[in-house]
PDB file of C-alpha atoms and ligand atoms in Angstrom:
ATOM      1  CA  MET A 120       0.000   0.000   0.000  1.00 89.00           C
ATOM      2  CA  VAL A 121       1.266   3.499  -0.854  1.00 95.00           C
ATOM      3  CA  PRO A 122       2.378   5.585   2.172  1.00 97.00           C
ATOM      4  CA  SER A 123      -0.296   8.340   1.904  1.00 96.00           C
ATOM      5  CA  LEU A 124      -3.142   5.853   1.821  1.00 96.00           C
ATOM      6  CA  GLN A 125      -1.575   3.918   4.672  1.00 96.00           C
ATOM      7  CA  LYS A 126      -1.370   7.108   6.724  1.00 97.00           C
ATOM      8  CA  LEU A 127      -5.022   7.976   6.030  1.00 97.00           C
ATOM      9  CA  LEU A 128      -6.237   4.497   6.996  1.00 97.00           C
ATOM     10  CA  ALA A 129      -4.225   4.638  10.230  1.00 97.00           C
ATOM     11  CA  ALA A 130      -5.840   8.011  11.091  1.00 97.00           C
ATOM     12  CA  LEU A 131      -9.333   6.729  10.263  1.00 97.00           C
ATOM     13  CA  ARG A 132      -8.853   3.641  12.437  1.00 97.00           C
ATOM     14  CA  ARG A 133      -8.305   5.891  15.464  1.00 96.00           C
ATOM     15  CA  LEU A 134     -11.891   7.231  15.107  1.00 96.00           C
ATOM     16  CA  PRO A 135     -14.548   5.712  17.375  1.00 91.00           C
ATOM     17  CA  GLY A 136     -16.487   2.889  15.758  1.00 93.00           C
ATOM     18  CA  VAL A 137     -14.171   2.610  12.739  1.00 96.00           C
ATOM     19  CA  GLY A 138     -12.484  -0.769  12.373  1.00 95.00           C
ATOM     20  CA  PRO A 139      -9.922  -1.834   9.717  1.00 95.00           C
ATOM     21  CA  LYS A 140     -12.662  -2.764   7.204  1.00 96.00           C
ATOM     22  CA  SER A 141     -14.550   0.546   7.521  1.00 97.00           C
ATOM     23  CA  ALA A 142     -11.256   2.487   7.372  1.00 97.00           C
ATOM     24  CA  GLN A 143     -10.411   0.727   4.121  1.00 97.00           C
ATOM     25  CA  ARG A 144     -13.863   1.407   2.673  1.00 97.00           C
ATOM     26  CA  ILE A 145     -13.689   5.133   3.559  1.00 97.00           C
ATOM     27  CA  GLY A 146     -10.084   5.404   2.351  1.00 97.00           C
ATOM     28  CA  TYR A 147     -10.811   3.903  -1.078  1.00 96.00           C
ATOM     29  CA  HIS A 148     -13.998   5.938  -1.331  1.00 97.00           C
ATOM     30  CA  LEU A 149     -11.998   9.137  -0.810  1.00 96.00           C
ATOM     31  CA  LEU A 150      -9.446   7.961  -3.373  1.00 96.00           C
ATOM     32  CA  ARG A 151     -12.219   7.774  -5.982  1.00 96.00           C
ATOM     33  CA  ALA A 152     -13.987  10.949  -4.796  1.00 97.00           C
ATOM     34  CA  THR A 153     -13.536  14.290  -6.542  1.00 97.00           C
ATOM     35  CA  ARG A 154     -10.947  16.685  -5.180  1.00 97.00           C
ATOM     36  CA  GLU A 155     -13.790  19.037  -4.055  1.00 97.00           C
ATOM     37  CA  GLU A 156     -15.529  16.301  -2.106  1.00 96.00           C
ATOM     38  CA  ALA A 157     -12.353  15.291  -0.279  1.00 96.00           C
ATOM     39  CA  THR A 158     -11.337  18.909   0.352  1.00 97.00           C
ATOM     40  CA  GLU A 159     -14.753  19.672   1.841  1.00 97.00           C
ATOM     41  CA  LEU A 160     -14.236  16.939   4.430  1.00 96.00           C
ATOM     42  CA  ALA A 161     -10.689  18.080   5.235  1.00 96.00           C
ATOM     43  CA  ARG A 162     -11.802  21.732   5.558  1.00 96.00           C
ATOM     44  CA  ALA A 163     -14.715  20.769   7.847  1.00 96.00           C
ATOM     45  CA  VAL A 164     -12.312  18.988  10.215  1.00 95.00           C
ATOM     46  CA  VAL A 165      -9.893  21.949  10.272  1.00 94.00           C
ATOM     47  CA  ALA A 166     -12.754  24.467  10.765  1.00 91.00           C
ATOM     48  CA  LEU A 167     -14.008  22.387  13.703  1.00 93.00           C
ATOM     49  CA  LYS A 168     -10.614  22.571  15.366  1.00 92.00           C
ATOM     50  CA  ASP A 169     -10.072  26.262  14.547  1.00 90.00           C
ATOM     51  CA  ARG A 170     -13.494  27.694  15.337  1.00 92.00           C
ATOM     52  CA  VAL A 171     -15.321  25.394  17.713  1.00 94.00           C
ATOM     53  CA  GLY A 172     -14.617  25.198  21.424  1.00 94.00           C
ATOM     54  CA  LEU A 173     -16.393  25.306  24.755  1.00 95.00           C
ATOM     55  CA  CYS A 174     -18.640  28.149  25.948  1.00 97.00           C
ATOM     56  CA  SER A 175     -16.839  30.227  28.591  1.00 95.00           C
ATOM     57  CA  VAL A 176     -20.057  30.491  30.613  1.00 96.00           C
ATOM     58  CA  CYS A 177     -21.598  26.997  30.578  1.00 97.00           C
ATOM     59  CA  GLY A 178     -19.160  24.586  28.900  1.00 97.00           C
ATOM     60  CA  ASN A 179     -21.506  23.793  25.993  1.00 97.00           C
ATOM     61  CA  VAL A 180     -20.153  23.649  22.435  1.00 97.00           C
ATOM     62  CA  ALA A 181     -19.667  27.127  20.958  1.00 97.00           C
ATOM     63  CA  GLU A 182     -18.434  28.524  17.658  1.00 95.00           C
ATOM     64  CA  ARG A 183     -16.344  31.588  16.970  1.00 91.00           C
ATOM     65  CA  ALA A 184     -17.876  33.839  14.316  1.00 85.00           C
ATOM     66  CA  GLU A 185     -15.713  34.583  11.284  1.00 82.00           C
ATOM     67  CA  GLY A 186     -13.240  37.403  11.860  1.00 83.00           C
ATOM     68  CA  VAL A 187     -13.531  37.295  15.669  1.00 84.00           C
ATOM     69  CA  SER A 188     -10.198  37.076  17.503  1.00 85.00           C
ATOM     70  CA  ASP A 189      -9.331  33.742  19.080  1.00 81.00           C
ATOM     71  CA  LYS A 190      -8.685  35.653  22.331  1.00 86.00           C
ATOM     72  CA  THR A 191     -12.410  36.469  22.670  1.00 88.00           C
ATOM     73  CA  PRO A 192     -14.149  34.028  25.064  1.00 93.00           C
ATOM     74  CA  LEU A 193     -16.667  31.798  23.292  1.00 95.00           C
ATOM     75  CA  GLU A 194     -20.392  31.975  24.027  1.00 95.00           C
ATOM     76  CA  CYS A 195     -22.805  29.198  22.996  1.00 97.00           C
ATOM     77  CA  PRO A 196     -26.196  29.821  21.298  1.00 96.00           C
ATOM     78  CA  VAL A 197     -28.109  29.018  24.526  1.00 98.00           C
ATOM     79  CA  CYS A 198     -26.177  31.516  26.678  1.00 97.00           C
ATOM     80  CA  ALA A 199     -26.413  34.125  23.906  1.00 96.00           C
ATOM     81  CA  ASP A 200     -30.221  33.811  23.743  1.00 97.00           C
ATOM     82  CA  PRO A 201     -31.856  36.525  25.920  1.00 97.00           C
ATOM     83  CA  ARG A 202     -35.215  34.685  25.838  1.00 97.00           C
ATOM     84  CA  ARG A 203     -33.886  31.812  27.995  1.00 98.00           C
ATOM     85  CA  ASP A 204     -35.233  31.613  31.551  1.00 97.00           C
ATOM     86  CA  SER A 205     -32.273  32.659  33.706  1.00 96.00           C
ATOM     87  CA  SER A 206     -33.911  31.439  36.929  1.00 97.00           C
ATOM     88  CA  ARG A 207     -33.298  27.756  36.098  1.00 97.00           C
ATOM     89  CA  LEU A 208     -30.024  25.898  35.622  1.00 98.00           C
ATOM     90  CA  LEU A 209     -29.779  22.320  34.341  1.00 97.00           C
ATOM     91  CA  ILE A 210     -26.542  20.490  35.131  1.00 96.00           C
ATOM     92  CA  VAL A 211     -25.459  17.829  32.612  1.00 94.00           C
ATOM     93  CA  GLU A 212     -22.380  15.722  31.954  1.00 93.00           C
ATOM     94  CA  GLU A 213     -21.550  16.404  28.302  1.00 92.00           C
ATOM     95  CA  PRO A 214     -22.412  18.946  25.578  1.00 93.00           C
ATOM     96  CA  TYR A 215     -24.417  16.307  23.679  1.00 90.00           C
ATOM     97  CA  ASN A 216     -26.743  16.061  26.709  1.00 91.00           C
ATOM     98  CA  VAL A 217     -27.584  19.739  26.106  1.00 93.00           C
ATOM     99  CA  GLU A 218     -28.603  18.827  22.538  1.00 92.00           C
ATOM    100  CA  ALA A 219     -30.820  16.035  23.874  1.00 90.00           C
ATOM    101  CA  PHE A 220     -32.585  18.270  26.430  1.00 92.00           C
ATOM    102  CA  GLN A 221     -32.984  20.997  23.794  1.00 94.00           C
ATOM    103  CA  LYS A 222     -34.744  18.461  21.565  1.00 91.00           C
ATOM    104  CA  THR A 223     -37.360  17.725  24.241  1.00 90.00           C
ATOM    105  CA  GLY A 224     -38.637  21.281  23.710  1.00 91.00           C
ATOM    106  CA  VAL A 225     -39.877  21.584  27.304  1.00 92.00           C
ATOM    107  CA  TYR A 226     -36.866  23.214  28.953  1.00 95.00           C
ATOM    108  CA  ASP A 227     -36.108  26.881  28.352  1.00 96.00           C
ATOM    109  CA  GLY A 228     -33.620  27.595  31.149  1.00 97.00           C
ATOM    110  CA  LEU A 229     -29.822  27.663  31.092  1.00 98.00           C
ATOM    111  CA  TYR A 230     -27.288  24.821  31.269  1.00 98.00           C
ATOM    112  CA  HIS A 231     -24.047  23.951  32.977  1.00 98.00           C
ATOM    113  CA  VAL A 232     -21.892  21.248  31.360  1.00 97.00           C
ATOM    114  CA  LEU A 233     -19.553  19.413  33.734  1.00 96.00           C
ATOM    115  CA  GLY A 234     -17.488  17.714  31.035  1.00 95.00           C
ATOM    116  CA  GLY A 235     -17.519  14.417  32.948  1.00 93.00           C
ATOM    117  CA  LEU A 236     -18.336  12.817  36.297  1.00 93.00           C
ATOM    118  CA  PHE A 237     -16.403  11.990  39.444  1.00 95.00           C
ATOM    119  CA  ASP A 238     -13.889   9.257  38.615  1.00 94.00           C
ATOM    120  CA  PRO A 239     -11.425   8.747  41.481  1.00 91.00           C
ATOM    121  CA  LEU A 240      -9.400   6.129  39.576  1.00 93.00           C
ATOM    122  CA  ALA A 241      -8.782   8.554  36.706  1.00 93.00           C
ATOM    123  CA  GLY A 242      -8.122  11.417  39.130  1.00 94.00           C
ATOM    124  CA  VAL A 243     -11.281  13.316  38.204  1.00 95.00           C
ATOM    125  CA  GLY A 244     -12.742  15.199  41.166  1.00 94.00           C
ATOM    126  CA  ALA A 245     -14.259  18.561  42.079  1.00 95.00           C
ATOM    127  CA  VAL A 246     -11.242  20.513  40.771  1.00 95.00           C
ATOM    128  CA  GLU A 247     -11.155  18.731  37.394  1.00 95.00           C
ATOM    129  CA  LEU A 248     -14.905  19.259  36.899  1.00 95.00           C
ATOM    130  CA  GLY A 249     -14.555  22.961  37.728  1.00 94.00           C
ATOM    131  CA  LEU A 250     -17.124  22.807  40.517  1.00 97.00           C
ATOM    132  CA  ASP A 251     -15.768  25.972  42.152  1.00 95.00           C
ATOM    133  CA  ALA A 252     -16.667  27.831  38.938  1.00 95.00           C
ATOM    134  CA  LEU A 253     -20.147  26.273  39.100  1.00 97.00           C
ATOM    135  CA  ALA A 254     -20.577  27.482  42.699  1.00 97.00           C
ATOM    136  CA  ARG A 255     -19.432  30.983  41.667  1.00 97.00           C
ATOM    137  CA  ARG A 256     -21.867  30.981  38.757  1.00 97.00           C
ATOM    138  CA  VAL A 257     -24.783  29.957  40.971  1.00 97.00           C
ATOM    139  CA  SER A 258     -23.965  32.396  43.786  1.00 96.00           C
ATOM    140  CA  GLY A 259     -23.535  35.257  41.310  1.00 94.00           C
ATOM    141  CA  GLY A 260     -26.599  34.411  39.211  1.00 88.00           C
ATOM    142  CA  SER A 261     -30.335  34.782  39.656  1.00 92.00           C
ATOM    143  CA  PHE A 262     -31.109  31.050  39.705  1.00 97.00           C
ATOM    144  CA  ARG A 263     -34.044  29.851  41.774  1.00 96.00           C
ATOM    145  CA  GLU A 264     -33.812  26.184  40.752  1.00 97.00           C
ATOM    146  CA  VAL A 265     -30.806  24.012  39.924  1.00 97.00           C
ATOM    147  CA  ILE A 266     -31.700  20.695  38.258  1.00 96.00           C
ATOM    148  CA  LEU A 267     -29.224  17.832  38.653  1.00 95.00           C
ATOM    149  CA  ALA A 268     -29.416  15.801  35.436  1.00 92.00           C
ATOM    150  CA  THR A 269     -26.388  13.530  35.731  1.00 91.00           C
ATOM    151  CA  SER A 270     -26.850   9.801  34.921  1.00 86.00           C
ATOM    152  CA  PRO A 271     -28.432   7.489  37.504  1.00 83.00           C
ATOM    153  CA  THR A 272     -25.108   5.572  37.715  1.00 84.00           C
ATOM    154  CA  THR A 273     -22.831   5.378  40.782  1.00 88.00           C
ATOM    155  CA  ALA A 274     -20.590   8.125  39.378  1.00 91.00           C
ATOM    156  CA  GLY A 275     -23.587  10.236  38.368  1.00 90.00           C
ATOM    157  CA  GLU A 276     -25.171   9.942  41.815  1.00 90.00           C
ATOM    158  CA  ALA A 277     -21.872  10.676  43.598  1.00 94.00           C
ATOM    159  CA  THR A 278     -21.385  13.799  41.485  1.00 95.00           C
ATOM    160  CA  ALA A 279     -24.988  14.948  42.019  1.00 94.00           C
ATOM    161  CA  SER A 280     -24.685  14.382  45.770  1.00 95.00           C
ATOM    162  CA  TYR A 281     -21.474  16.441  45.962  1.00 96.00           C
ATOM    163  CA  ILE A 282     -23.001  19.290  43.933  1.00 97.00           C
ATOM    164  CA  HIS A 283     -26.082  19.186  46.165  1.00 96.00           C
ATOM    165  CA  GLU A 284     -23.912  19.667  49.272  1.00 96.00           C
ATOM    166  CA  LEU A 285     -21.896  22.374  47.512  1.00 97.00           C
ATOM    167  CA  LEU A 286     -24.882  24.443  46.375  1.00 97.00           C
ATOM    168  CA  LYS A 287     -27.270  23.839  49.283  1.00 95.00           C
ATOM    169  CA  PRO A 288     -25.918  26.785  51.352  1.00 95.00           C
ATOM    170  CA  LEU A 289     -26.583  29.140  48.411  1.00 95.00           C
ATOM    171  CA  GLY A 290     -30.347  29.044  48.962  1.00 92.00           C
ATOM    172  CA  VAL A 291     -31.433  27.615  45.592  1.00 96.00           C
ATOM    173  CA  THR A 292     -33.945  24.782  45.203  1.00 96.00           C
ATOM    174  CA  LEU A 293     -32.065  21.659  44.098  1.00 97.00           C
ATOM    175  CA  THR A 294     -34.002  19.080  42.092  1.00 96.00           C
ATOM    176  CA  ARG A 295     -33.058  15.730  40.534  1.00 93.00           C
ATOM    177  CA  ILE A 296     -34.547  14.392  37.304  1.00 89.00           C
ATOM    178  CA  ALA A 297     -36.709  11.266  37.580  1.00 84.00           C
ATOM    179  CA  VAL A 298     -35.040   8.153  36.177  1.00 72.00           C
ATOM    180  CA  GLY A 299     -35.814   4.753  34.710  1.00 58.00           C
ATOM    181  CA  LEU A 300     -38.776   5.724  32.553  1.00 48.00           C
ATOM    182  CA  ALA A 301     -40.355   4.421  29.373  1.00 47.00           C
ATOM    183  CA  PRO A 302     -37.960   2.313  27.359  1.00 45.00           C
ATOM    184  CA  GLY A 303     -39.271   2.038  23.796  1.00 43.00           C
ATOM    185  CA  ALA A 304     -38.650   0.307  20.497  1.00 35.00           C
ATOM    186  CA  ASP A 305     -37.301   3.328  18.632  1.00 43.00           C
ATOM    187  CA  VAL A 306     -34.260   4.424  20.631  1.00 42.00           C
ATOM    188  CA  ASP A 307     -34.036   8.042  19.444  1.00 48.00           C
ATOM    189  CA  TYR A 308     -37.743   8.622  19.890  1.00 53.00           C
ATOM    190  CA  ALA A 309     -37.842   6.909  23.293  1.00 50.00           C
ATOM    191  CA  ASP A 310     -34.820   8.846  24.478  1.00 75.00           C
ATOM    192  CA  GLU A 311     -36.468  12.157  23.770  1.00 80.00           C
ATOM    193  CA  ILE A 312     -39.737  11.102  25.389  1.00 80.00           C
ATOM    194  CA  SER A 313     -38.095   9.584  28.465  1.00 82.00           C
ATOM    195  CA  LEU A 314     -35.870  12.649  28.874  1.00 85.00           C
ATOM    196  CA  ARG A 315     -38.936  14.842  28.777  1.00 87.00           C
ATOM    197  CA  LEU A 316     -40.714  12.642  31.323  1.00 84.00           C
ATOM    198  CA  ALA A 317     -37.587  12.574  33.500  1.00 85.00           C
ATOM    199  CA  LEU A 318     -37.441  16.357  33.397  1.00 88.00           C
ATOM    200  CA  GLU A 319     -41.140  16.832  34.061  1.00 89.00           C
ATOM    201  CA  GLY A 320     -41.015  14.260  36.877  1.00 86.00           C
ATOM    202  CA  ARG A 321     -38.131  15.943  38.691  1.00 92.00           C
ATOM    203  CA  ARG A 322     -38.345  16.113  42.457  1.00 91.00           C
ATOM    204  CA  GLU A 323     -36.589  18.046  45.154  1.00 93.00           C
ATOM    205  CA  TYR A 324     -33.180  16.459  45.705  1.00 89.00           C
ATOM    206  CA  GLY A 325     -33.155  13.838  48.467  1.00 77.00           C
ATOM    207  CA  SER A 326     -36.898  13.183  48.272  1.00 72.00           C
ATOM    208  CA  ILE A 327     -36.644  10.307  45.775  1.00 54.00           C
ATOM    209  CA  GLY A 328     -36.428   6.874  47.338  1.00 49.00           C
ATOM    210  CA  ARG A 329     -34.250   8.002  50.206  1.00 44.00           C
TER     211      ARG A 329
HETATM  212 ZN1   ZN B 449     -23.087  28.603  27.101  1.00 50.73          ZN
END
């Protein structure tokens, strides 16, 4: 195999869900593709790395507008929207959880993205998750309710419990989304529905099964 193709296949194999067979299929597809088609893909990857980062306020995915200096802090579309209800804050693990809650169409408050969960073995704790910044944001904001929407796993519960203790003295109402609802045949559809139900069924933290 020629070196350039070999290099491309090696890079493709490092992508999640791409095995040797898929890498080969994509590689040979690109070899046959027009120069424009291949360049479009390459440019999209570079643009992602150059212009997309994390929102300086909430940690969601944000994009720098063309011509804006890379020194300017990024702001995501949710934080930039003045119509959002600034009295409610929903805490999630990853930016793609924001997308999922946005799709439910029933939440119009703000978000805070942790970028992970407590993981003592990997050395991820309160400092790594930036929880001091979260506490500062809540104490300096006008939030009345903070919704803990981390997963119902051991790590998710441990993280939620820590955040509950951290924010309790700040006088906001802390709620936890309801879990374990409505599995369905169509995964995407069920996910959206069960997220909505989980959100609508949220209860004050500590009042669920404890
Ligand atoms: Zn934001």
